CSV table of N, CA and C in Angstrom, one decimal:
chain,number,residue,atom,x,y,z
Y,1,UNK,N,0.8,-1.2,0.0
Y,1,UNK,CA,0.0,0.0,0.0
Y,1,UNK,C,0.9,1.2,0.0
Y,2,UNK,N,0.4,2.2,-0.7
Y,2,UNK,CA,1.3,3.4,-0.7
Y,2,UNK,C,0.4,4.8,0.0
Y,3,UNK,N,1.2,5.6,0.4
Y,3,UNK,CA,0.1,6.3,1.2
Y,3,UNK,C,0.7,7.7,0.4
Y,4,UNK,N,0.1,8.7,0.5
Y,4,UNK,CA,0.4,10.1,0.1
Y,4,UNK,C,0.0,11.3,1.2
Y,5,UNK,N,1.0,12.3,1.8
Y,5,UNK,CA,0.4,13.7,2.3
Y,5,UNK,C,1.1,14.3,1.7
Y,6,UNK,N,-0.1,15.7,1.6
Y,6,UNK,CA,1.1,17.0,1.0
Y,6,UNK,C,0.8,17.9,2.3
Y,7,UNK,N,2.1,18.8,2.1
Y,7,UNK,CA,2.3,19.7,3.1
Y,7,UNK,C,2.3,20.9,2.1
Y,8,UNK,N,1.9,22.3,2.3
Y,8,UNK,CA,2.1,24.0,1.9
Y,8,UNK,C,2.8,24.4,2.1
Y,9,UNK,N,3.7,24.4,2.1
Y,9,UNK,CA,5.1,25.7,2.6
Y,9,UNK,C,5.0,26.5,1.6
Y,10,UNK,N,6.3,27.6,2.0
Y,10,UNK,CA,6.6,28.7,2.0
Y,10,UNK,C,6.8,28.7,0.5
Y,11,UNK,N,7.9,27.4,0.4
Y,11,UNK,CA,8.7,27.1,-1.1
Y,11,UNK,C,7.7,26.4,-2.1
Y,12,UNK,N,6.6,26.3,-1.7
Y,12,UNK,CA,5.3,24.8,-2.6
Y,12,UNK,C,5.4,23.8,-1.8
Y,13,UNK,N,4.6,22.9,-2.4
Y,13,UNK,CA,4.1,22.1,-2.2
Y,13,UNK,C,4.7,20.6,-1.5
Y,14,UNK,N,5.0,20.0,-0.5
Y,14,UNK,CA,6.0,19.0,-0.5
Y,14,UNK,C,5.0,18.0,-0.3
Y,15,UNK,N,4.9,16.7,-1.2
Y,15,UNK,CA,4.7,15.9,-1.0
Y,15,UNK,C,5.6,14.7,-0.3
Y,16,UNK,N,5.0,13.5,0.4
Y,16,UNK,CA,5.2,12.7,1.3
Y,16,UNK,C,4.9,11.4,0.9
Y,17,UNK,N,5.5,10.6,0.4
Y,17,UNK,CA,4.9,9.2,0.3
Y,17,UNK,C,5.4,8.2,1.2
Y,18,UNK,N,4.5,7.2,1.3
Y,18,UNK,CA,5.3,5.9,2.0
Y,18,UNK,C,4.3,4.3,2.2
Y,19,UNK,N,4.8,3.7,2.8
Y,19,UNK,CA,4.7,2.7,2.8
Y,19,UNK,C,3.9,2.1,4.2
Y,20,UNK,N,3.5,1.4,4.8
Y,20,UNK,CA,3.1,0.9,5.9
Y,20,UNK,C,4.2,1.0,7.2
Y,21,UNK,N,5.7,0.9,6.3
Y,21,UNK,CA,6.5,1.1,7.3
Y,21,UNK,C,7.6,1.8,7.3
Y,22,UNK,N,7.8,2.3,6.2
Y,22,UNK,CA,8.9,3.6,5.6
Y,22,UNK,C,8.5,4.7,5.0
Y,23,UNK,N,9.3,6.4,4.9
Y,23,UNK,CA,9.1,7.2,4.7
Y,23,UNK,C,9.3,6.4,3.1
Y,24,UNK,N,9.1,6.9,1.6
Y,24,UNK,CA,9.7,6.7,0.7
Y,24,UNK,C,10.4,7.8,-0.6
Y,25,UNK,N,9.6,8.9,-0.1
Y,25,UNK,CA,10.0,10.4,-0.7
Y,25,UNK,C,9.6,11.2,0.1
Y,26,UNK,N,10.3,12.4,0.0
Y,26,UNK,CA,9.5,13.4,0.0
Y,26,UNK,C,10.2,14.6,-0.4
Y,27,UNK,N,9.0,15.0,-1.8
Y,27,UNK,CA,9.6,16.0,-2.8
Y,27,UNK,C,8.7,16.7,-3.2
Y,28,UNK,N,8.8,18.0,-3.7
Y,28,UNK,CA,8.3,19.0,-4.2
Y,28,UNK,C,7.3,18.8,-5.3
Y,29,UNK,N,6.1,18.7,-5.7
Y,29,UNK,CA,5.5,19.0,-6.6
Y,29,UNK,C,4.0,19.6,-6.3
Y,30,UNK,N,3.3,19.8,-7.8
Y,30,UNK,CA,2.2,20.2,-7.9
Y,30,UNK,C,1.0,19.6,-7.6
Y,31,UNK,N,1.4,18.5,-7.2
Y,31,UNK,CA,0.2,17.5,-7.2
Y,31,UNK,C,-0.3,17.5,-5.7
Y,32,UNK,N,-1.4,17.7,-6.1
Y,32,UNK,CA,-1.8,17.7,-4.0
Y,32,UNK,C,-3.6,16.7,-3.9
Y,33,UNK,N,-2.5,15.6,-4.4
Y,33,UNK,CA,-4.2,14.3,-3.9
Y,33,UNK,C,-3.3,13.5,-2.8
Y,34,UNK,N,-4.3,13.2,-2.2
Y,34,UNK,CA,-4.0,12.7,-1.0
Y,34,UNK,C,-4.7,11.1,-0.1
Y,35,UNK,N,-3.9,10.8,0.6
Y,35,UNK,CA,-3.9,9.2,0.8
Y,35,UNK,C,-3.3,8.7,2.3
Y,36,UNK,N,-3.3,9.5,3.1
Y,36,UNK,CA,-2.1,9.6,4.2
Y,36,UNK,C,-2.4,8.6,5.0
Y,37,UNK,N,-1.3,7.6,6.0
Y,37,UNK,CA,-1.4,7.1,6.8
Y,37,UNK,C,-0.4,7.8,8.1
Y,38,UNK,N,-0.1,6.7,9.2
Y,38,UNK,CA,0.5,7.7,10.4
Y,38,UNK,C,1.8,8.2,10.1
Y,39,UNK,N,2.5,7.4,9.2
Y,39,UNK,CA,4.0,8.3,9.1
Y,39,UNK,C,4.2,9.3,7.8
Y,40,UNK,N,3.6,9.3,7.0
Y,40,UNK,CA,2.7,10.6,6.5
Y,40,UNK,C,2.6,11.8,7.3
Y,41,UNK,N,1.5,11.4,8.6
Y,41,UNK,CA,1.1,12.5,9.0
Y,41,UNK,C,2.4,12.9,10.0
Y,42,UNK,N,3.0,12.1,10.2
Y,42,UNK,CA,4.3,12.2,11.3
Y,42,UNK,C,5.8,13.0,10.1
Y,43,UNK,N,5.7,12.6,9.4
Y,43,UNK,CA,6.4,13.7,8.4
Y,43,UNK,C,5.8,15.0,8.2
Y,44,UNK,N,4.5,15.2,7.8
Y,44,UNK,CA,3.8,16.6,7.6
Y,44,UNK,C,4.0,17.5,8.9
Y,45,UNK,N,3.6,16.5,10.0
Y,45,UNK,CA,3.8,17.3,11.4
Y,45,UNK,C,5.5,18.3,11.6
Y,46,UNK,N,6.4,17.1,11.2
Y,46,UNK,CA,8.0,17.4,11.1
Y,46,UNK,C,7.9,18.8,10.6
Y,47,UNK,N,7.9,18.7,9.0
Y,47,UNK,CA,8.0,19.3,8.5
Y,47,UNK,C,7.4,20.8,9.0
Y,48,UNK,N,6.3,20.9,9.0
Y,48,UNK,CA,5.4,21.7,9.5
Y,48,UNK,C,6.0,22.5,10.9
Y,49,UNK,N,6.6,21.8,11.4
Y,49,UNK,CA,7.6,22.6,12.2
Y,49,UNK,C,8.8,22.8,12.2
Y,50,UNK,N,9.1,22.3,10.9
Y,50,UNK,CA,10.8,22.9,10.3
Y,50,UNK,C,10.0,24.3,10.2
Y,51,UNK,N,9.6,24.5,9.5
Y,51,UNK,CA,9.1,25.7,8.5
Y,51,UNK,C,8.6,26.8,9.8
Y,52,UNK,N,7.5,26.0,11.3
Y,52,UNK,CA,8.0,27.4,12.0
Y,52,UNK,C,9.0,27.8,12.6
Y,53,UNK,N,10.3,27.0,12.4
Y,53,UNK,CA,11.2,27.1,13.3
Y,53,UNK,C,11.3,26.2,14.4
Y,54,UNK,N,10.9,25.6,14.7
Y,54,UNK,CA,10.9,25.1,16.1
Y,54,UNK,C,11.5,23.7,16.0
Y,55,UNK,N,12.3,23.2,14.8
Y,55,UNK,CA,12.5,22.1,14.5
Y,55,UNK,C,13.8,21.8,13.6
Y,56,UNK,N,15.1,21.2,13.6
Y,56,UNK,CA,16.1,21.6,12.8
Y,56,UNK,C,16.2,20.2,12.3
Y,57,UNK,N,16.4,19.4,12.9
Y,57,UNK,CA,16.4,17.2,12.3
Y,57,UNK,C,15.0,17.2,12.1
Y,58,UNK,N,15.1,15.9,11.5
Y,58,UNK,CA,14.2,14.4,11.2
Y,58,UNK,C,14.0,13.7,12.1
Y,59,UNK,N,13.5,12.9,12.2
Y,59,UNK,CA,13.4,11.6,13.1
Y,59,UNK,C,12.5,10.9,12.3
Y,60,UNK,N,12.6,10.3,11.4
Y,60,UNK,CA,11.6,9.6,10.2
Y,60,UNK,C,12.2,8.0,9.6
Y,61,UNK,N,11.1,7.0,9.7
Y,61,UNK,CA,12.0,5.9,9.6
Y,61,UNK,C,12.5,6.4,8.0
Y,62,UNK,N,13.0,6.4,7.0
Y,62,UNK,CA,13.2,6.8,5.8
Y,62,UNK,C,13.6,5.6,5.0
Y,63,UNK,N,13.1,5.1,3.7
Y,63,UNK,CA,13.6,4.0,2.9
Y,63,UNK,C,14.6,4.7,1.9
Y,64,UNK,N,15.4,4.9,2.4
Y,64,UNK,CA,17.1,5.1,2.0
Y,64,UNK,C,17.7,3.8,0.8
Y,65,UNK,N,17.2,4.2,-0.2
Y,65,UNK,CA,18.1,3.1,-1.2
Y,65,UNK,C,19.3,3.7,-2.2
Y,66,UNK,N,20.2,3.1,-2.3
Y,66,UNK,CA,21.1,3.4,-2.6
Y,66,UNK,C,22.6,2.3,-3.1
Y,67,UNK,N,23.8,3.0,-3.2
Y,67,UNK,CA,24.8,2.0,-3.2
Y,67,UNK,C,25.2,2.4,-1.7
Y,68,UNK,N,26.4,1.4,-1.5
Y,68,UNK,CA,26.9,1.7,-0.2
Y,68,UNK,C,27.7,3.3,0.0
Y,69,UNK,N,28.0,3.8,-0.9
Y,69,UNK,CA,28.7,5.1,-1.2
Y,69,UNK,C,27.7,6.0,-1.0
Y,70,UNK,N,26.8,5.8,-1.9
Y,70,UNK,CA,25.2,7.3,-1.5
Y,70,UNK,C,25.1,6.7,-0.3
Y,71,UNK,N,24.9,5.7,0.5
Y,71,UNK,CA,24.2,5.7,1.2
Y,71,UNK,C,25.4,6.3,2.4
Y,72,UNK,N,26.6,6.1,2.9
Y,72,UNK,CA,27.6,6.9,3.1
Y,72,UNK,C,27.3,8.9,3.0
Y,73,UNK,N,27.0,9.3,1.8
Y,73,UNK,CA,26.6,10.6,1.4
Y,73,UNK,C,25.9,11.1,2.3
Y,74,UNK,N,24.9,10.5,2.5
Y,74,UNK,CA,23.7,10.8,2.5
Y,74,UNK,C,23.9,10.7,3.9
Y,75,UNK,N,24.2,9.8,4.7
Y,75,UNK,CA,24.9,10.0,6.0
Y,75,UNK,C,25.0,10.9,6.9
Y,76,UNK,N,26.2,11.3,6.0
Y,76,UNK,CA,27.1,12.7,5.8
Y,76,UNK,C,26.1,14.2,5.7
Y,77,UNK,N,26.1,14.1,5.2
Y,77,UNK,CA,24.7,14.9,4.6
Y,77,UNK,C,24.2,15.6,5.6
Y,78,UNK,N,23.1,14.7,6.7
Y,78,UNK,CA,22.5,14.3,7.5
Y,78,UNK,C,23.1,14.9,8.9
Y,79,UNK,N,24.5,15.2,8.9
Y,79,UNK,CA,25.7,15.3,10.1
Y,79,UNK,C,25.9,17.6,9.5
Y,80,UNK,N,25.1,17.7,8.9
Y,80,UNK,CA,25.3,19.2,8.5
Y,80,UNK,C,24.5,20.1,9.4
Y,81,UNK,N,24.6,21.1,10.4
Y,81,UNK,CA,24.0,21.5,11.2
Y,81,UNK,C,23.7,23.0,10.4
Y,82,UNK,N,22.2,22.7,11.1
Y,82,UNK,CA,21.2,24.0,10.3
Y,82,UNK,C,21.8,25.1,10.9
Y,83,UNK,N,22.0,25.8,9.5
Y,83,UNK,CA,22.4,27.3,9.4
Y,83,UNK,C,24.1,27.5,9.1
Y,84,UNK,N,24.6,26.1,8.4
Y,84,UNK,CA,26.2,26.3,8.0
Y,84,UNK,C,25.7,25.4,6.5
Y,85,UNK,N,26.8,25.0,6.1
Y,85,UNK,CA,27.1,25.1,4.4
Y,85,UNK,C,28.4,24.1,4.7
Y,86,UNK,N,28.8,22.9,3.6
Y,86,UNK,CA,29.4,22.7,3.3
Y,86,UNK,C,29.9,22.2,1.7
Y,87,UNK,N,31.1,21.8,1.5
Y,87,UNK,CA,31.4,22.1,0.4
Y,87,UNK,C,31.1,20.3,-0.7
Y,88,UNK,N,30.6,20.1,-1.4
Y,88,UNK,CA,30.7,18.7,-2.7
Y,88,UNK,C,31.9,17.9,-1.9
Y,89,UNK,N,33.2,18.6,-2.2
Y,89,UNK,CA,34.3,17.8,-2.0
Y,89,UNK,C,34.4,17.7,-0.6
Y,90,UNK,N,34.2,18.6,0.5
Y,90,UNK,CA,34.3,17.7,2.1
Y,90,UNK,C,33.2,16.5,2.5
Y,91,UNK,N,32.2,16.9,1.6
Y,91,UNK,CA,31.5,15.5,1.6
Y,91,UNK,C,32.5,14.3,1.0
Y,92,UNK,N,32.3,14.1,-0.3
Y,92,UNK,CA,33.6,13.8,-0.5
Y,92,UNK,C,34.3,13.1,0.6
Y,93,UNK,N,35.1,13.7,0.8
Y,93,UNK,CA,36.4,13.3,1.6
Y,93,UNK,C,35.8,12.6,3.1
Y,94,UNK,N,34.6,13.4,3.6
Y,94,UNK,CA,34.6,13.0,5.1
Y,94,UNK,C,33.6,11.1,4.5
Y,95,UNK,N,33.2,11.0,3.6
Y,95,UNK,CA,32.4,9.6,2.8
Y,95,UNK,C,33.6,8.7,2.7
Y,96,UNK,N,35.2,9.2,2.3
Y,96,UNK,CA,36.1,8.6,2.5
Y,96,UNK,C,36.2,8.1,1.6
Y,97,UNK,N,36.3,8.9,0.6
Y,97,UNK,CA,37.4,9.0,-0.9
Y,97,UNK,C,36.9,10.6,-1.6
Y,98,UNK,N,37.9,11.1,-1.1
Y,98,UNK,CA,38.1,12.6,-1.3
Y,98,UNK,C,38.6,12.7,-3.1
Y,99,UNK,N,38.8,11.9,-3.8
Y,99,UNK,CA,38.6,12.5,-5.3
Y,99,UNK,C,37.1,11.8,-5.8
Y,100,UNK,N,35.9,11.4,-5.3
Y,100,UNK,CA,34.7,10.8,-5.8
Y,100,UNK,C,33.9,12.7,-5.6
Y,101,UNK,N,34.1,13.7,-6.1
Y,101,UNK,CA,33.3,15.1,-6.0
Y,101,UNK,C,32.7,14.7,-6.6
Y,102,UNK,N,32.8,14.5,-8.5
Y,102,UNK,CA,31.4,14.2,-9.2
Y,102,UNK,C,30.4,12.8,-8.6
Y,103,UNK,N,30.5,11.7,-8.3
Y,103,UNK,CA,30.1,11.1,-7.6
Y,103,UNK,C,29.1,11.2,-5.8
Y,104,UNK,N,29.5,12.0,-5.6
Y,104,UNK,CA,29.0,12.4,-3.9
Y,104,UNK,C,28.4,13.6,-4.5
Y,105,UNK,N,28.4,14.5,-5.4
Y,105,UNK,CA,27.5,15.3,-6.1
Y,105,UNK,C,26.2,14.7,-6.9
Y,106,UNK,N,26.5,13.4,-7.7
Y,106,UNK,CA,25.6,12.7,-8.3
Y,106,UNK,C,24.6,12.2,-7.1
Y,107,UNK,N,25.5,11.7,-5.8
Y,107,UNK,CA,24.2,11.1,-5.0
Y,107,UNK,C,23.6,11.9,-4.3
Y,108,UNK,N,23.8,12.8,-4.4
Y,108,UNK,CA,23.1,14.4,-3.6
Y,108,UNK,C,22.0,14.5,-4.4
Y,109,UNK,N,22.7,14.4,-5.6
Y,109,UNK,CA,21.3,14.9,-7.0
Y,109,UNK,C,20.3,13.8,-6.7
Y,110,UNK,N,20.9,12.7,-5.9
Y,110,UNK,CA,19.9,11.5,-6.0
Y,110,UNK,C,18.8,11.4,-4.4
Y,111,UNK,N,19.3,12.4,-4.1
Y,111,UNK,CA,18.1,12.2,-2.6
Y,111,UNK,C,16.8,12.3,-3.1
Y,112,UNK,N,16.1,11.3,-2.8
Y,112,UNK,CA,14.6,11.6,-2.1
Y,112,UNK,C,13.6,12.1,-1.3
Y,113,UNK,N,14.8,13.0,-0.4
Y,113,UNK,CA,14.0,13.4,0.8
Y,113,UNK,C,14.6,14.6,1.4
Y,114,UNK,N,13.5,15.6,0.0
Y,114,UNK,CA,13.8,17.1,0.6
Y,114,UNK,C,14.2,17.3,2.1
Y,115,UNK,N,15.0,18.6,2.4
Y,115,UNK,CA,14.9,18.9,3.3
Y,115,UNK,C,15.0,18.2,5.2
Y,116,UNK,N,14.4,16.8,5.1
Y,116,UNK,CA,15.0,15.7,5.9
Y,116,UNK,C,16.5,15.4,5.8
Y,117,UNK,N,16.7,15.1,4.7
Y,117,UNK,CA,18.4,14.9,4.4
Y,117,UNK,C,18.7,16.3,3.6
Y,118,UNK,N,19.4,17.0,4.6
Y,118,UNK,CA,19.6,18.3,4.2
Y,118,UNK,C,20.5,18.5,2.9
Y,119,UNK,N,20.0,18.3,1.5
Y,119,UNK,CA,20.8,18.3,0.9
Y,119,UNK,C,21.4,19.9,-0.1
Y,120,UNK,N,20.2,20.5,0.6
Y,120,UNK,CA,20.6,22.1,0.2
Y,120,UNK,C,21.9,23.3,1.1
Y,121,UNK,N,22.1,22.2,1.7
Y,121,UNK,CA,23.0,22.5,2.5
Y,121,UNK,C,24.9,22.7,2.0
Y,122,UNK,N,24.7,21.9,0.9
Y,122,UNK,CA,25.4,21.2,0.5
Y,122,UNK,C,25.9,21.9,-1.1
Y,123,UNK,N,27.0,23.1,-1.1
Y,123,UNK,CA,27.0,24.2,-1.8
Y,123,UNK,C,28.6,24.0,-2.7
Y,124,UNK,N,28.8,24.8,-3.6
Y,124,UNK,CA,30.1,25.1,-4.5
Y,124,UNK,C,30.9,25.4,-3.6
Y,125,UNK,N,32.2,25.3,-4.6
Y,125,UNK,CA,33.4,25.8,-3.9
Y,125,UNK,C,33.1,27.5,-4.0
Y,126,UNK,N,33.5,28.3,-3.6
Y,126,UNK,CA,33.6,29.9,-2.9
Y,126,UNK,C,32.2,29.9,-3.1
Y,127,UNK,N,31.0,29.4,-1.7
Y,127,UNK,CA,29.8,29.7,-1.6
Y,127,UNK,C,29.1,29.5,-3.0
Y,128,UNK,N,29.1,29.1,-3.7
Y,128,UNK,CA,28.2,29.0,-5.0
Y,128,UNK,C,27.1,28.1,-4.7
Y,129,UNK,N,25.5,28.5,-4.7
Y,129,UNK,CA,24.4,27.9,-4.9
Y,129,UNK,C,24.7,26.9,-6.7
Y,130,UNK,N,24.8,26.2,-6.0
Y,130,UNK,CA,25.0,25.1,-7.4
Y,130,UNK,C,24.0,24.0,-7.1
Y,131,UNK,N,23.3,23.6,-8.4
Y,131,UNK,CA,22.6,22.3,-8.3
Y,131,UNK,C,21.4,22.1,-7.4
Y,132,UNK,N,20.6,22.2,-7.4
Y,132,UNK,CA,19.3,21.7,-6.2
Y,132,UNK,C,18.3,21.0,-7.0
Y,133,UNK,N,17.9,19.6,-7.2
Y,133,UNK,CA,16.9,19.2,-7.6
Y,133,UNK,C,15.5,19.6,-8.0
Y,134,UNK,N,15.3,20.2,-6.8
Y,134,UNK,CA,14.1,21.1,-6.9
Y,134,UNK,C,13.9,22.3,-6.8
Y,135,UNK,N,15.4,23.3,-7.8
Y,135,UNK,CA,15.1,24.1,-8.2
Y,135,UNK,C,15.9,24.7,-7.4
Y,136,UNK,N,17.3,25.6,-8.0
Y,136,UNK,CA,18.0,26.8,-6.9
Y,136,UNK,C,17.0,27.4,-5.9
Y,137,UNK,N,16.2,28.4,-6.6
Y,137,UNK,CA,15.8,29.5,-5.4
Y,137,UNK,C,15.6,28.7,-4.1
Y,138,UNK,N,15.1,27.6,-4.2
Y,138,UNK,CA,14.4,26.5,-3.0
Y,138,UNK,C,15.7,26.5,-2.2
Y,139,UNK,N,16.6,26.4,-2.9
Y,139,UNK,CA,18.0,26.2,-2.1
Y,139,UNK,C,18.5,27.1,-1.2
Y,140,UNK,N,18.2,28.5,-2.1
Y,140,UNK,CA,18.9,29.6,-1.6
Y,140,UNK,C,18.0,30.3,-0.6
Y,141,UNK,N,16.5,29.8,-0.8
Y,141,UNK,CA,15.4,30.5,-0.1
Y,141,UNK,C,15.6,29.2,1.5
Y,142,UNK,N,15.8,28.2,1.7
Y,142,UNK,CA,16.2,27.1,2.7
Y,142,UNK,C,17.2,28.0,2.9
Y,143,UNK,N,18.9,28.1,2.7
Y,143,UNK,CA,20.0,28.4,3.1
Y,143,UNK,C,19.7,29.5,4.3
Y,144,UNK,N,18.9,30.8,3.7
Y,144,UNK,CA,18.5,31.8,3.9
Y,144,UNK,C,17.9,31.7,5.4
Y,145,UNK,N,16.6,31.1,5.3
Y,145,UNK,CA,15.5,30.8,6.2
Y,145,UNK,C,16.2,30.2,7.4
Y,146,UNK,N,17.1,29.1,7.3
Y,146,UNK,CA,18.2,28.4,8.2
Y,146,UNK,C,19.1,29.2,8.8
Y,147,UNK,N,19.6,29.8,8.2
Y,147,UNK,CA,20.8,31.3,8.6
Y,147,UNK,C,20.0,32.2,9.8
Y,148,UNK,N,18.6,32.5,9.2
Y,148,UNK,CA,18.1,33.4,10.1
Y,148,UNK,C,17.5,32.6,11.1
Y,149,UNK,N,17.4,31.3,11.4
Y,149,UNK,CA,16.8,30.7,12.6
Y,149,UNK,C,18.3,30.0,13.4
Y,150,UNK,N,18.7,29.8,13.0
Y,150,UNK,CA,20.1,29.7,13.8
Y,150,UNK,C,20.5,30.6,14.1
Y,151,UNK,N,20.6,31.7,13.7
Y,151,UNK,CA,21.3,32.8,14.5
Y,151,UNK,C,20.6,33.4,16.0
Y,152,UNK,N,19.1,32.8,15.8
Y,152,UNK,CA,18.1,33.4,16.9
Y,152,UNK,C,18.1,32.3,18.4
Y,153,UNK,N,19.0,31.2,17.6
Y,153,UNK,CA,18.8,29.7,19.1
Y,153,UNK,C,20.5,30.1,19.9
Protein backbone atom coordinates (compact mmCIF):
# COMPACT_ATOMS: atom_id res chain seq x y z
CA UNK A 1 0.00 0.00 0.00
CA UNK A 2 1.32 3.42 -0.68
CA UNK A 3 0.15 6.32 1.20
CA UNK A 4 0.45 10.08 0.13
CA UNK A 5 0.39 13.67 2.29
CA UNK A 6 1.13 17.00 1.03
CA UNK A 7 2.33 19.74 3.08
CA UNK A 8 2.06 23.95 1.92
CA UNK A 9 5.12 25.74 2.59
CA UNK A 10 6.64 28.75 2.04
CA UNK A 11 8.66 27.13 -1.08
CA UNK A 12 5.34 24.78 -2.60
CA UNK A 13 4.10 22.09 -2.16
CA UNK A 14 5.98 19.04 -0.46
CA UNK A 15 4.65 15.86 -0.98
CA UNK A 16 5.16 12.74 1.35
CA UNK A 17 4.93 9.20 0.33
CA UNK A 18 5.34 5.94 1.98
CA UNK A 19 4.71 2.65 2.78
CA UNK A 20 3.14 0.89 5.95
CA UNK A 21 6.47 1.09 7.34
CA UNK A 22 8.88 3.55 5.65
CA UNK A 23 9.12 7.17 4.70
CA UNK A 24 9.74 6.67 0.73
CA UNK A 25 10.03 10.37 -0.66
CA UNK A 26 9.54 13.38 -0.01
CA UNK A 27 9.57 16.00 -2.77
CA UNK A 28 8.26 18.99 -4.17
CA UNK A 29 5.48 19.03 -6.56
CA UNK A 30 2.22 20.18 -7.91
CA UNK A 31 0.17 17.47 -7.17
CA UNK A 32 -1.81 17.68 -3.98
CA UNK A 33 -4.21 14.25 -3.90
CA UNK A 34 -3.96 12.74 -0.97
CA UNK A 35 -3.90 9.22 0.80
CA UNK A 36 -2.14 9.61 4.25
CA UNK A 37 -1.37 7.13 6.75
CA UNK A 38 0.45 7.75 10.39
CA UNK A 39 4.05 8.28 9.05
CA UNK A 40 2.72 10.64 6.50
CA UNK A 41 1.12 12.52 9.02
CA UNK A 42 4.34 12.23 11.35
CA UNK A 43 6.37 13.70 8.38
CA UNK A 44 3.79 16.56 7.63
CA UNK A 45 3.80 17.33 11.36
CA UNK A 46 7.96 17.39 11.14
CA UNK A 47 8.03 19.27 8.50
CA UNK A 48 5.35 21.69 9.49
CA UNK A 49 7.58 22.61 12.17
CA UNK A 50 10.81 22.90 10.32
CA UNK A 51 9.15 25.73 8.48
CA UNK A 52 8.01 27.35 11.99
CA UNK A 53 11.22 27.08 13.28
CA UNK A 54 10.91 25.07 16.09
CA UNK A 55 12.48 22.11 14.46
CA UNK A 56 16.07 21.60 12.80
CA UNK A 57 16.41 17.21 12.34
CA UNK A 58 14.16 14.44 11.21
CA UNK A 59 13.37 11.62 13.06
CA UNK A 60 11.63 9.58 10.22
CA UNK A 61 12.03 5.93 9.62
CA UNK A 62 13.24 6.83 5.81
CA UNK A 63 13.65 3.99 2.94
CA UNK A 64 17.11 5.13 1.98
CA UNK A 65 18.13 3.14 -1.24
CA UNK A 66 21.09 3.44 -2.57
CA UNK A 67 24.83 1.98 -3.19
CA UNK A 68 26.88 1.67 -0.23
CA UNK A 69 28.71 5.08 -1.23
CA UNK A 70 25.21 7.34 -1.45
CA UNK A 71 24.19 5.68 1.23
CA UNK A 72 27.57 6.91 3.10
CA UNK A 73 26.60 10.56 1.45
CA UNK A 74 23.72 10.78 2.46
CA UNK A 75 24.95 10.00 6.03
CA UNK A 76 27.12 12.66 5.84
CA UNK A 77 24.68 14.90 4.62
CA UNK A 78 22.46 14.32 7.48
CA UNK A 79 25.66 15.34 10.06
CA UNK A 80 25.32 19.19 8.54
CA UNK A 81 23.97 21.52 11.19
CA UNK A 82 21.17 24.01 10.32
CA UNK A 83 22.35 27.34 9.43
CA UNK A 84 26.23 26.33 7.98
CA UNK A 85 27.12 25.14 4.36
CA UNK A 86 29.45 22.72 3.27
CA UNK A 87 31.44 22.13 0.41
CA UNK A 88 30.73 18.71 -2.73
CA UNK A 89 34.29 17.84 -1.99
CA UNK A 90 34.34 17.75 2.07
CA UNK A 91 31.53 15.54 1.57
CA UNK A 92 33.57 13.79 -0.52
CA UNK A 93 36.35 13.32 1.58
CA UNK A 94 34.60 12.96 5.13
CA UNK A 95 32.36 9.56 2.83
CA UNK A 96 36.07 8.56 2.45
CA UNK A 97 37.40 8.99 -0.88
CA UNK A 98 38.15 12.61 -1.32
CA UNK A 99 38.62 12.45 -5.33
CA UNK A 100 34.72 10.84 -5.79
CA UNK A 101 33.34 15.07 -5.99
CA UNK A 102 31.42 14.16 -9.16
CA UNK A 103 30.05 11.05 -7.60
CA UNK A 104 29.04 12.42 -3.89
CA UNK A 105 27.52 15.28 -6.09
CA UNK A 106 25.62 12.69 -8.26
CA UNK A 107 24.22 11.09 -5.01
CA UNK A 108 23.13 14.36 -3.57
CA UNK A 109 21.30 14.88 -7.05
CA UNK A 110 19.87 11.49 -6.03
CA UNK A 111 18.08 12.17 -2.59
CA UNK A 112 14.65 11.58 -2.13
CA UNK A 113 14.02 13.41 0.78
CA UNK A 114 13.78 17.08 0.62
CA UNK A 115 14.86 18.94 3.34
CA UNK A 116 14.99 15.71 5.93
CA UNK A 117 18.38 14.94 4.41
CA UNK A 118 19.56 18.34 4.21
CA UNK A 119 20.79 18.34 0.86
CA UNK A 120 20.57 22.08 0.20
CA UNK A 121 22.96 22.49 2.53
CA UNK A 122 25.42 21.16 0.51
CA UNK A 123 27.01 24.22 -1.77
CA UNK A 124 30.08 25.11 -4.46
CA UNK A 125 33.37 25.81 -3.85
CA UNK A 126 33.62 29.91 -2.94
CA UNK A 127 29.77 29.65 -1.61
CA UNK A 128 28.17 29.01 -5.04
CA UNK A 129 24.37 27.88 -4.95
CA UNK A 130 25.02 25.08 -7.39
CA UNK A 131 22.55 22.32 -8.32
CA UNK A 132 19.31 21.67 -6.20
CA UNK A 133 16.90 19.20 -7.58
CA UNK A 134 14.05 21.13 -6.94
CA UNK A 135 15.09 24.11 -8.17
CA UNK A 136 17.98 26.83 -6.94
CA UNK A 137 15.80 29.53 -5.40
CA UNK A 138 14.38 26.53 -3.04
CA UNK A 139 18.01 26.21 -2.12
CA UNK A 140 18.90 29.58 -1.60
CA UNK A 141 15.41 30.49 -0.09
CA UNK A 142 16.15 27.10 2.67
CA UNK A 143 20.01 28.38 3.14
CA UNK A 144 18.45 31.75 3.93
CA UNK A 145 15.54 30.82 6.22
CA UNK A 146 18.24 28.43 8.16
CA UNK A 147 20.80 31.29 8.57
CA UNK A 148 18.10 33.35 10.08
CA UNK A 149 16.76 30.69 12.60
CA UNK A 150 20.09 29.69 13.84
CA UNK A 151 21.34 32.82 14.47
CA UNK A 152 18.13 33.44 16.91
CA UNK A 153 18.81 29.74 19.10
Amino acid sequence: MSYIENVLTPIGNIRITATDSLITSITFTNDTSHFDNELTKMARMQLEAFFLGQRHTFELPLASTGTAFQQRIWQQVKTIPIGTTTTYSAIAAQAGNSQAVRAAANAIGRNAFAIAIPCHRVIGKNNQITGYAWEPWRKEWLLKFEQARSEHH
